[in-house]
mmCIF file of C-alpha atoms in Angstrom:
data_model
loop_
_atom_site.group_PDB
_atom_site.id
_atom_site.type_symbol
_atom_site.label_atom_id
_atom_site.label_comp_id
_atom_site.label_asym_id
_atom_site.label_seq_id
_atom_site.Cartn_x
_atom_site.Cartn_y
_atom_site.Cartn_z
ATOM 1 C CA MET Q 1 104.270 98.269 70.328
ATOM 2 C CA GLN Q 2 105.326 97.782 67.356
ATOM 3 C CA ARG Q 3 103.285 99.395 63.843
ATOM 4 C CA SER Q 4 102.091 95.821 62.377
ATOM 5 C CA TYR Q 5 100.947 94.581 65.710
ATOM 6 C CA ALA Q 6 98.585 97.779 66.047
ATOM 7 C CA LEU Q 7 97.889 97.848 62.998
ATOM 8 C CA MET Q 8 95.830 93.755 63.429
ATOM 9 C CA CYS Q 9 94.832 94.830 66.544
ATOM 10 C CA PHE Q 10 93.345 97.283 65.355
ATOM 11 C CA VAL Q 11 91.449 95.921 62.093
ATOM 12 C CA MET Q 12 90.344 93.006 64.523
ATOM 13 C CA ALA Q 13 88.891 95.241 66.269
ATOM 14 C CA ALA Q 14 87.027 97.134 63.543
ATOM 15 C CA GLY Q 15 86.098 93.435 62.691
ATOM 16 C CA ALA Q 16 84.325 92.887 65.434
ATOM 17 C CA LEU Q 17 82.695 96.633 65.514
ATOM 18 C CA VAL Q 18 80.940 95.149 62.824
ATOM 19 C CA LEU Q 19 80.601 91.766 63.713
ATOM 20 C CA LEU Q 20 78.581 93.017 66.804
ATOM 21 C CA PRO Q 21 75.394 91.648 66.786
ATOM 22 C CA ALA Q 22 72.701 95.050 65.343
ATOM 23 C CA PRO Q 23 71.047 95.866 68.710
ATOM 24 C CA ALA Q 24 67.072 96.804 68.769
ATOM 25 C CA ASP Q 25 67.545 99.961 68.528
ATOM 26 C CA ALA Q 26 69.783 99.852 65.208
ATOM 27 C CA GLN Q 27 68.224 103.486 64.010
ATOM 28 C CA ASN Q 28 69.284 105.381 67.155
ATOM 29 C CA ALA Q 29 73.279 104.230 66.541
ATOM 30 C CA SER Q 30 75.503 106.713 66.679
ATOM 31 C CA PRO Q 31 76.355 107.824 63.675
ATOM 32 C CA LEU Q 32 80.299 108.444 64.792
ATOM 33 C CA ALA Q 33 80.327 105.095 65.708
ATOM 34 C CA GLY Q 34 82.337 102.413 63.189
ATOM 35 C CA ALA Q 35 85.901 101.926 61.581
ATOM 36 C CA TRP Q 36 87.341 105.228 59.388
ATOM 37 C CA THR Q 37 90.283 105.820 57.594
ATOM 38 C CA LEU Q 38 91.426 109.244 56.526
ATOM 39 C CA ASN Q 39 90.996 111.041 53.183
ATOM 40 C CA ARG Q 40 94.061 113.647 53.437
ATOM 41 C CA SER Q 41 92.981 114.370 49.810
ATOM 42 C CA LEU Q 42 89.281 115.977 51.173
ATOM 43 C CA SER Q 43 91.129 117.181 54.309
ATOM 44 C CA GLU Q 44 92.720 120.921 55.011
ATOM 45 C CA LEU Q 45 95.504 119.885 56.956
ATOM 46 C CA PRO Q 46 97.975 123.296 57.350
ATOM 47 C CA ARG Q 47 100.982 121.914 59.027
ATOM 48 C CA GLU Q 48 101.485 125.618 60.720
ATOM 49 C CA ILE Q 49 98.647 125.106 63.008
ATOM 50 C CA GLY Q 50 99.347 126.668 66.114
ATOM 51 C CA PHE Q 51 98.691 128.673 68.814
ATOM 52 C CA ASN Q 52 99.139 132.936 67.670
ATOM 53 C CA VAL Q 53 102.648 134.690 67.817
ATOM 54 C CA ASN Q 54 102.044 137.831 70.192
ATOM 55 C CA TRP Q 55 105.166 138.745 70.739
ATOM 56 C CA ILE Q 56 104.579 142.706 70.826
ATOM 57 C CA PRO Q 57 103.239 144.715 73.393
ATOM 58 C CA SER Q 58 99.822 146.814 72.366
ATOM 59 C CA SER Q 59 101.099 150.881 72.425
ATOM 60 C CA SER Q 60 97.179 151.311 74.654
ATOM 61 C CA SER Q 61 100.064 149.747 77.136
ATOM 62 C CA PRO Q 62 103.327 149.426 77.013
ATOM 63 C CA GLY Q 63 105.354 147.741 78.250
ATOM 64 C CA GLN Q 64 102.371 145.709 79.473
ATOM 65 C CA SER Q 65 104.045 141.990 78.222
ATOM 66 C CA ALA Q 66 101.684 140.002 75.859
ATOM 67 C CA GLY Q 67 101.284 136.097 76.202
ATOM 68 C CA SER Q 68 103.786 133.976 73.030
ATOM 69 C CA ASN Q 69 104.292 131.254 71.479
ATOM 70 C CA GLY Q 70 107.164 131.546 69.466
ATOM 71 C CA GLY Q 71 109.054 129.128 66.747
ATOM 72 C CA GLY Q 72 112.447 129.150 65.436
ATOM 73 C CA ARG Q 73 113.423 130.209 62.237
ATOM 74 C CA GLY Q 74 110.142 131.173 60.755
ATOM 75 C CA ARG Q 75 108.214 128.465 62.652
ATOM 76 C CA ARG Q 76 105.440 128.537 65.658
ATOM 77 C CA GLY Q 77 106.892 126.766 68.235
ATOM 78 C CA SER Q 78 105.175 124.572 70.866
ATOM 79 C CA GLY Q 79 106.096 127.392 74.530
ATOM 80 C CA SER Q 80 104.906 129.688 75.872
ATOM 81 C CA ALA Q 81 105.244 133.070 79.102
ATOM 82 C CA GLY Q 82 102.964 135.520 80.733
ATOM 83 C CA GLY Q 83 104.471 138.468 81.489
ATOM 84 C CA ASN Q 84 105.928 140.100 85.283
ATOM 85 C CA ARG Q 85 108.124 143.765 86.101
ATOM 86 C CA GLY Q 86 111.251 142.670 87.014
ATOM 87 C CA ALA Q 87 113.916 144.910 88.581
ATOM 88 C CA GLY Q 88 114.427 148.748 87.087
ATOM 89 C CA GLY Q 89 111.063 148.843 85.626
ATOM 90 C CA SER Q 90 111.014 146.349 83.287
ATOM 91 C CA PHE Q 91 109.261 144.043 82.052
ATOM 92 C CA PHE Q 92 110.111 139.935 81.512
ATOM 93 C CA ALA Q 93 108.704 136.563 80.580
ATOM 94 C CA PRO Q 94 109.336 133.634 83.221
ATOM 95 C CA THR Q 95 109.967 130.258 82.788
ATOM 96 C CA GLU Q 96 106.710 128.441 81.753
ATOM 97 C CA SER Q 97 105.900 125.131 84.165
ATOM 98 C CA TYR Q 98 107.484 121.554 82.246
ATOM 99 C CA GLU Q 99 103.948 120.588 82.354
ATOM 100 C CA ASP Q 100 103.052 123.360 80.172
ATOM 101 C CA ALA Q 101 105.108 123.729 77.807
ATOM 102 C CA ARG Q 102 104.427 120.096 77.328
ATOM 103 C CA ARG Q 103 100.865 119.911 76.574
ATOM 104 C CA VAL Q 104 101.064 122.500 73.996
ATOM 105 C CA GLN Q 105 104.023 120.505 72.900
ATOM 106 C CA LEU Q 106 101.671 117.716 72.401
ATOM 107 C CA LEU Q 107 98.819 118.793 71.954
ATOM 108 C CA THR Q 108 100.056 120.730 69.271
ATOM 109 C CA ALA Q 109 101.688 117.862 67.445
ATOM 110 C CA GLU Q 110 98.349 115.953 67.447
ATOM 111 C CA ALA Q 111 97.027 118.761 66.064
ATOM 112 C CA ARG Q 112 99.108 118.533 63.274
ATOM 113 C CA ASN Q 113 100.246 114.743 62.640
ATOM 114 C CA PRO Q 114 96.477 113.478 62.764
ATOM 115 C CA PRO Q 115 95.423 109.750 63.054
ATOM 116 C CA VAL Q 116 94.893 107.816 59.968
ATOM 117 C CA ARG Q 117 92.708 105.540 61.516
ATOM 118 C CA LEU Q 118 89.817 105.601 64.126
ATOM 119 C CA MET Q 119 87.607 103.498 65.578
ATOM 120 C CA VAL Q 120 84.561 105.085 66.896
ATOM 121 C CA VAL Q 121 82.566 103.101 70.170
ATOM 122 C CA ASP Q 122 80.026 105.664 71.076
ATOM 123 C CA ALA Q 123 78.347 104.376 74.411
ATOM 124 C CA PRO Q 124 75.408 107.275 76.243
ATOM 125 C CA ALA Q 125 78.311 107.298 79.066
ATOM 126 C CA ALA Q 126 81.067 107.132 77.640
ATOM 127 C CA VAL Q 127 83.198 107.671 74.208
ATOM 128 C CA THR Q 128 86.265 105.608 73.573
ATOM 129 C CA ILE Q 129 88.254 106.407 70.510
ATOM 130 C CA THR Q 130 91.562 104.036 69.528
ATOM 131 C CA ASN Q 131 93.867 105.455 66.536
ATOM 132 C CA GLU Q 132 95.871 102.887 64.589
ATOM 133 C CA LEU Q 133 98.658 102.356 66.725
ATOM 134 C CA GLY Q 134 96.042 100.632 69.477
ATOM 135 C CA GLN Q 135 96.116 104.265 71.670
ATOM 136 C CA SER Q 136 92.502 104.842 73.369
ATOM 137 C CA ARG Q 137 91.553 107.326 75.096
ATOM 138 C CA VAL Q 138 87.643 107.673 76.320
ATOM 139 C CA LEU Q 139 85.697 110.858 77.222
ATOM 140 C CA HIS Q 140 82.662 111.687 79.279
ATOM 141 C CA PRO Q 141 80.110 113.698 77.414
ATOM 142 C CA ASP Q 142 78.706 114.830 80.516
ATOM 143 C CA GLY Q 143 79.748 118.376 80.197
ATOM 144 C CA ARG Q 144 82.105 118.657 83.337
ATOM 145 C CA GLN Q 145 85.936 118.720 83.325
ATOM 146 C CA GLU Q 146 87.759 116.095 83.711
ATOM 147 C CA SER Q 147 91.685 114.963 83.596
ATOM 148 C CA ILE Q 148 93.175 112.604 81.243
ATOM 149 C CA ASP Q 149 97.118 112.035 80.633
ATOM 150 C CA LEU Q 150 98.639 112.610 77.712
ATOM 151 C CA GLU Q 151 102.143 110.924 77.112
ATOM 152 C CA GLY Q 152 102.341 111.347 81.326
ATOM 153 C CA VAL Q 153 101.222 115.210 81.422
ATOM 154 C CA PRO Q 154 98.358 115.936 82.828
ATOM 155 C CA VAL Q 155 95.265 117.543 80.275
ATOM 156 C CA LEU Q 156 91.568 118.953 81.731
ATOM 157 C CA VAL Q 157 89.097 117.963 79.466
ATOM 158 C CA THR Q 158 85.309 118.792 78.606
ATOM 159 C CA THR Q 159 83.414 116.689 76.379
ATOM 160 C CA LYS Q 160 79.660 117.729 76.000
ATOM 161 C CA ARG Q 161 77.035 117.175 72.848
ATOM 162 C CA ASP Q 162 75.831 119.416 70.030
ATOM 163 C CA ALA Q 163 73.074 117.153 68.836
ATOM 164 C CA ASP Q 164 74.343 114.413 66.510
ATOM 165 C CA ARG Q 165 77.506 115.944 67.049
ATOM 166 C CA LEU Q 166 80.132 115.929 69.724
ATOM 167 C CA VAL Q 167 82.606 118.517 71.453
ATOM 168 C CA VAL Q 168 85.412 117.928 72.757
ATOM 169 C CA VAL Q 169 87.238 120.616 74.638
ATOM 170 C CA TYR Q 170 91.555 120.214 75.916
ATOM 171 C CA ARG Q 171 92.771 123.189 77.975
ATOM 172 C CA VAL Q 172 95.823 123.780 77.386
ATOM 173 C CA GLU Q 173 96.988 127.334 79.822
ATOM 174 C CA GLN Q 174 95.204 130.106 80.406
ATOM 175 C CA ASP Q 175 93.147 131.547 77.498
ATOM 176 C CA ARG Q 176 94.180 128.805 75.538
ATOM 177 C CA GLU Q 177 92.347 126.019 74.602
ATOM 178 C CA VAL Q 178 92.227 122.827 71.603
ATOM 179 C CA ARG Q 179 88.776 122.466 70.258
ATOM 180 C CA TYR Q 180 87.491 118.964 68.869
ATOM 181 C CA THR Q 181 84.286 118.422 66.694
ATOM 182 C CA TYR Q 182 83.618 115.548 65.660
ATOM 183 C CA SER Q 183 80.114 115.133 63.305
ATOM 184 C CA HIS Q 184 78.940 112.944 60.600
ATOM 185 C CA SER Q 185 78.398 113.548 57.327
ATOM 186 C CA VAL Q 186 75.103 111.176 55.645
ATOM 187 C CA SER Q 187 76.281 111.286 51.678
ATOM 188 C CA PRO Q 188 78.133 110.372 51.485
ATOM 189 C CA SER Q 189 78.909 109.177 54.906
ATOM 190 C CA GLN Q 190 82.235 110.489 56.976
ATOM 191 C CA LEU Q 191 83.754 111.423 59.708
ATOM 192 C CA ILE Q 192 84.196 114.911 60.098
ATOM 193 C CA VAL Q 193 86.427 115.848 62.673
ATOM 194 C CA GLU Q 194 86.863 119.924 63.303
ATOM 195 C CA VAL Q 195 89.929 120.934 64.894
ATOM 196 C CA GLN Q 196 90.379 124.985 65.950
ATOM 197 C CA PHE Q 197 92.767 126.300 68.671
ATOM 198 C CA LEU Q 198 90.928 128.893 70.801
ATOM 199 C CA GLU Q 199 93.565 131.934 72.184
ATOM 200 C CA HIS Q 200 90.609 134.121 73.698
ATOM 201 C CA GLY Q 201 88.036 132.698 71.441
ATOM 202 C CA ALA Q 202 89.960 132.770 68.509
ATOM 203 C CA GLY Q 203 92.348 130.609 66.020
ATOM 204 C CA ASP Q 204 93.869 128.532 63.515
ATOM 205 C CA LYS Q 205 91.399 125.881 62.331
ATOM 206 C CA ALA Q 206 91.899 121.986 60.572
ATOM 207 C CA ARG Q 207 89.615 119.664 59.280
ATOM 208 C CA ARG Q 208 89.919 115.922 58.324
ATOM 209 C CA VAL Q 209 87.459 113.775 56.598
ATOM 210 C CA TYR Q 210 87.505 110.526 57.341
ATOM 211 C CA GLU Q 211 85.404 107.911 55.195
ATOM 212 C CA PRO Q 212 84.259 104.249 56.790
ATOM 213 C CA GLY Q 213 86.004 101.404 56.725
ATOM 214 C CA VAL Q 214 89.763 100.704 56.856
ATOM 215 C CA GLY Q 215 92.902 100.953 54.572
ATOM 216 C CA THR Q 216 95.387 98.545 53.827
ATOM 217 C CA GLU Q 217 98.059 100.111 52.547
ATOM 218 C CA THR Q 218 101.532 98.648 54.229
ATOM 219 C CA LEU Q 219 103.032 100.615 56.976
ATOM 220 C CA THR Q 220 106.784 98.725 56.229
ATOM 221 C CA SER Q 221 109.493 100.183 53.761
ATOM 222 C CA PRO Q 222 109.886 98.660 50.069
ATOM 223 C CA ALA Q 223 111.890 97.319 51.234
ATOM 224 C CA ALA Q 224 111.157 94.849 54.702
ATOM 225 C CA ALA Q 225 108.473 94.265 51.509
ATOM 226 C CA ASN Q 226 111.016 91.691 50.475
ATOM 227 C CA ILE Q 227 111.591 90.223 54.059
ATOM 228 C CA PRO Q 228 109.707 87.017 55.230
ATOM 229 C CA ALA Q 229 106.826 87.803 57.655
ATOM 230 C CA SER Q 230 108.332 85.076 59.822
ATOM 231 C CA SER Q 231 111.786 87.309 59.891
ATOM 232 C CA ARG Q 232 109.973 90.836 60.463
ATOM 233 C CA GLN Q 233 108.267 88.939 63.212
ATOM 234 C CA GLN Q 234 111.676 88.913 65.404
ATOM 235 C CA ALA Q 235 112.893 91.360 64.477
ATOM 236 C CA PRO Q 236 110.507 94.161 65.423
ATOM 237 C CA GLU Q 237 110.150 97.532 65.165
ATOM 238 C CA THR Q 238 111.189 99.355 69.427
ATOM 239 C CA PHE Q 239 111.524 102.175 71.032
ATOM 240 C CA ASP Q 240 112.163 103.710 74.297
ATOM 241 C CA ALA Q 241 108.819 104.527 75.716
ATOM 242 C CA ARG Q 242 110.032 106.352 78.534
ATOM 243 C CA PRO Q 243 109.491 110.208 79.499
ATOM 244 C CA GLY Q 244 112.270 112.552 78.434
ATOM 245 C CA ALA Q 245 113.822 109.614 76.573
ATOM 246 C CA GLU Q 246 114.592 111.402 73.941
ATOM 247 C CA LEU Q 247 117.565 113.050 76.254
ATOM 248 C CA ARG Q 248 118.858 110.208 77.701
ATOM 249 C CA GLY Q 249 122.617 109.871 77.164
ATOM 250 C CA LEU Q 250 123.143 113.995 75.857
ATOM 251 C CA LYS Q 251 126.605 114.969 76.550
ATOM 252 C CA SER Q 252 127.946 116.997 74.257
ATOM 253 C CA LEU Q 253 125.595 120.096 72.256
ATOM 254 C CA GLY Q 254 125.634 122.807 70.128
ATOM 255 C CA ILE Q 255 125.040 126.338 70.414
ATOM 256 C CA LEU Q 256 124.232 128.781 67.658
ATOM 257 C CA VAL Q 257 123.260 132.154 68.183
ATOM 258 C CA GLU Q 258 121.234 133.696 65.138
ATOM 259 C CA ASP Q 259 122.440 137.048 64.292
ATOM 260 C CA LEU Q 260 121.168 140.327 65.404
ATOM 261 C CA SER Q 261 119.237 143.047 64.229
ATOM 262 C CA ALA Q 262 120.411 146.775 64.407
ATOM 263 C CA GLN Q 263 117.432 147.547 66.615
ATOM 264 C CA ALA Q 264 118.915 144.632 69.168
ATOM 265 C CA VAL Q 265 122.082 146.129 69.096
ATOM 266 C CA ALA Q 266 121.305 149.622 69.271
ATOM 267 C CA CYS Q 267 119.267 148.252 72.339
ATOM 268 C CA GLY Q 268 122.342 146.999 73.909
ATOM 269 C CA LEU Q 269 122.130 143.476 72.776
ATOM 270 C CA ASN Q 270 125.274 141.525 71.826
ATOM 271 C CA HIS Q 271 125.660 138.893 69.726
ATOM 272 C CA ASP Q 272 129.272 137.027 71.180
ATOM 273 C CA ALA Q 273 128.069 137.863 74.720
ATOM 274 C CA ILE Q 274 124.942 135.699 74.572
ATOM 275 C CA GLU Q 275 127.098 133.363 73.068
ATOM 276 C CA THR Q 276 129.638 132.983 75.584
ATOM 277 C CA ALA Q 277 126.933 133.376 78.620
ATOM 278 C CA LEU Q 278 124.946 130.311 77.377
ATOM 279 C CA SER Q 279 128.096 128.117 77.010
ATOM 280 C CA LYS Q 280 129.154 128.549 79.940
ATOM 281 C CA ARG Q 281 125.710 127.578 81.249
ATOM 282 C CA LEU Q 282 125.705 124.008 79.252
ATOM 283 C CA THR Q 283 129.712 124.012 79.954
ATOM 284 C CA ASP Q 284 128.615 124.238 84.052
ATOM 285 C CA GLY Q 285 125.912 122.112 83.672
ATOM 286 C CA GLY Q 286 128.879 119.043 82.020
ATOM 287 C CA PHE Q 287 128.170 119.218 79.005
ATOM 288 C CA ALA Q 288 130.944 119.963 75.599
ATOM 289 C CA VAL Q 289 129.837 122.629 74.031
ATOM 290 C CA HIS Q 290 130.921 123.278 70.091
ATOM 291 C CA LYS Q 291 129.869 127.230 69.424
ATOM 292 C CA ASN Q 292 128.729 128.278 66.270
ATOM 293 C CA SER Q 293 127.323 124.554 65.479
ATOM 294 C CA ASP Q 294 123.822 123.357 64.461
ATOM 295 C CA ASP Q 295 125.831 120.266 63.280
ATOM 296 C CA ASP Q 296 123.955 117.835 65.640
ATOM 297 C CA THR Q 297 122.135 118.578 68.619
ATOM 298 C CA TYR Q 298 122.401 121.927 69.302
ATOM 299 C CA VAL Q 299 120.591 124.962 71.540
ATOM 300 C CA TYR Q 300 119.293 127.130 68.848
ATOM 301 C CA VAL Q 301 118.888 130.852 69.913
ATOM 302 C CA ASN Q 302 116.673 133.482 68.190
ATOM 303 C CA VAL Q 303 116.113 137.527 69.187
ATOM 304 C CA MET Q 304 114.215 140.101 67.946
ATOM 305 C CA THR Q 305 114.032 143.543 68.502
ATOM 306 C CA THR Q 306 111.809 146.369 68.305
ATOM 307 C CA THR Q 307 111.682 150.483 69.350
ATOM 308 C CA LEU Q 308 108.413 152.043 70.264
ATOM 309 C CA SER Q 309 108.081 154.874 69.955
ATOM 310 C CA ASN Q 310 108.798 156.015 73.259
ATOM 311 C CA GLY Q 311 112.347 154.810 73.212
ATOM 312 C CA THR Q 312 111.742 151.405 75.111
ATOM 313 C CA CYS Q 313 112.880 148.570 73.679
ATOM 314 C CA VAL Q 314 110.827 145.540 73.715
ATOM 315 C CA SER Q 315 112.546 141.675 72.099
ATOM 316 C CA ARG Q 316 111.026 138.573 71.822
ATOM 317 C CA TYR Q 317 113.527 135.892 72.910
ATOM 318 C CA ASP Q 318 113.648 132.227 72.304
ATOM 319 C CA ALA Q 319 115.633 128.770 73.034
ATOM 320 C CA PHE Q 320 115.033 125.586 71.354
ATOM 321 C CA LEU Q 321 116.976 122.238 71.708
ATOM 322 C CA TYR Q 322 117.051 120.374 67.934
ATOM 323 C CA THR Q 323 118.238 117.349 66.869
ATOM 324 C CA HIS Q 324 118.294 115.742 63.668
ATOM 325 C CA ALA Q 325 116.637 112.295 63.354
ATOM 326 C CA THR Q 326 115.538 109.697 59.814
ATOM 327 C CA ALA Q 327 112.049 109.698 59.474
ATOM 328 C CA ASN Q 328 109.272 107.329 57.709
ATOM 329 C CA LEU Q 329 106.914 109.907 56.550
ATOM 330 C CA SER Q 330 102.978 109.464 54.837
ATOM 331 C CA TYR Q 331 103.654 111.001 51.490
ATOM 332 C CA ARG Q 332 107.601 109.152 50.939
ATOM 333 C CA ASP Q 333 108.545 106.077 50.223
ATOM 334 C CA GLN Q 334 111.537 105.896 51.608
ATOM 335 C CA PRO Q 335 113.132 108.013 54.907
ATOM 336 C CA VAL Q 336 114.454 111.414 55.259
ATOM 337 C CA LEU Q 337 116.709 112.711 57.734
ATOM 338 C CA VAL Q 338 114.142 115.871 59.655
ATOM 339 C CA GLN Q 339 114.387 118.727 61.965
ATOM 340 C CA VAL Q 340 113.520 117.795 65.800
ATOM 341 C CA SER Q 341 112.291 120.385 68.395
ATOM 342 C CA LEU Q 342 113.063 118.573 71.675
ATOM 343 C CA MET Q 343 112.315 121.991 73.682
ATOM 344 C CA HIS Q 344 110.960 124.944 73.875
ATOM 345 C CA ARG Q 345 111.120 127.929 75.902
ATOM 346 C CA GLY Q 346 110.071 131.398 74.361
ATOM 347 C CA GLY Q 347 109.578 135.013 76.907
ATOM 348 C CA ILE Q 348 108.632 138.746 75.753
ATOM 349 C CA GLY Q 349 110.814 141.839 77.538
ATOM 350 C CA SER Q 350 110.659 145.252 77.384
ATOM 351 C CA SER Q 351 112.310 148.125 79.041
ATOM 352 C CA ALA Q 352 114.791 150.833 78.507
ATOM 353 C CA PRO Q 353 117.933 150.657 76.663
ATOM 354 C CA THR Q 354 120.491 150.588 79.332
ATOM 355 C CA ALA Q 355 118.686 147.579 81.329
ATOM 356 C CA HIS Q 356 117.519 145.840 78.373
ATOM 357 C CA ALA Q 357 120.142 143.461 77.183
ATOM 358 C CA ALA Q 358 120.959 142.281 80.819
ATOM 359 C CA ALA Q 359 116.962 141.561 81.226
ATOM 360 C CA VAL Q 360 117.448 139.548 78.073
ATOM 361 C CA ALA Q 361 120.142 137.331 78.439
ATOM 362 C CA ARG Q 362 118.934 136.533 82.244
ATOM 363 C CA GLY Q 363 115.853 135.062 80.243
ATOM 364 C CA LEU Q 364 117.788 132.864 78.275
ATOM 365 C CA GLU Q 365 120.166 131.650 80.484
ATOM 366 C CA ASN Q 366 116.868 130.863 82.900
ATOM 367 C CA TYR Q 367 116.160 128.723 79.840
ATOM 368 C CA VAL Q 368 119.341 126.921 79.357
ATOM 369 C CA ASP Q 369 119.579 126.383 82.719
ATOM 370 C CA LEU Q 370 115.471 124.361 82.972
ATOM 371 C CA PHE Q 371 117.077 122.744 79.652
ATOM 372 C CA VAL Q 372 119.953 121.806 81.549
ATOM 373 C CA THR Q 373 118.017 120.248 84.649
ATOM 374 C CA GLN Q 374 115.493 118.066 82.307
ATOM 375 C CA ILE Q 375 118.731 116.367 80.571
ATOM 376 C CA HIS Q 376 120.104 115.570 83.756
ATOM 377 C CA ASP Q 377 116.474 114.457 85.471
ATOM 378 C CA ALA Q 378 115.737 112.638 82.109
ATOM 379 C CA ASN Q 379 119.144 110.792 82.732
ATOM 380 C CA LYS Q 380 119.261 109.748 86.551
#
């Protein structure tokens, strides 16, 4: 949907909300209802909000695989995995489902990039929240779990009222939830949206402050401001909204394996062996492969290894599919080049040094195979 058109619809809807005749019991109307604009200077918007990376097994239960959510190059990412016992007594993380990974990815991105404008319609049986793009979400505050669709992925959500607050909990995975709490402050009038990532009851937080009304800042670039409105309407901003559209047309991939630590080498891991094995998986999948390359779209692999006191090797291993794109950032006046994470899988494994390299390689190969499958599915 063209962004300017979406903003126009949002403004019209907000205006209609204001012009509606006040009900007889207006004094009891929900304070959350109305049109709201984000005030970034009053908000707390940590860029790295997300689930924790807990990849080292506890000393009380050596070898036990922990839940994971890793990121490449020091970032938090969007994948997760549990642990299973493999051959030879080693532990490794199985490949997570595509839907689980997408839920984490979508809800994390939504928390990190809040909508600039919100229109809230709060009826007793349903709350409708619409953003500046015209995208609406209908929630039923009855305390019952319901399923909503988020870009083609089902997400379980529970909504309830707590006095004048609205509490919305999105179930991401087992023991992982994202909780939104909507409340209203009277003086000054503000809509407060508190977001928390809950992993075993605790996690990162963010606080958004919205003020009444709809902002009027332009959504076009400075250069576009000089183009007549009629010309801009003839060239609407369009994009492919189909699921997996970002993977369509991929035929060539780079691969970049991060250098291994001395502990990883001592546990039998070999940089060139990992690069060769994963390159073969991509080549067998029909891709032209460029080793040690991050120039365009590429697979990035990172392995972090430590050794426990009993000699057991423990590795956290992650595979990312990255690309580059230009983006219009809210704090810049012109497009910039950014790195985009298209897919991510991560796991953890612990085993004796003699079996460790094979277990890690097997896990990474499974992840790359999944990348290949998803790309092929998107191109059908």
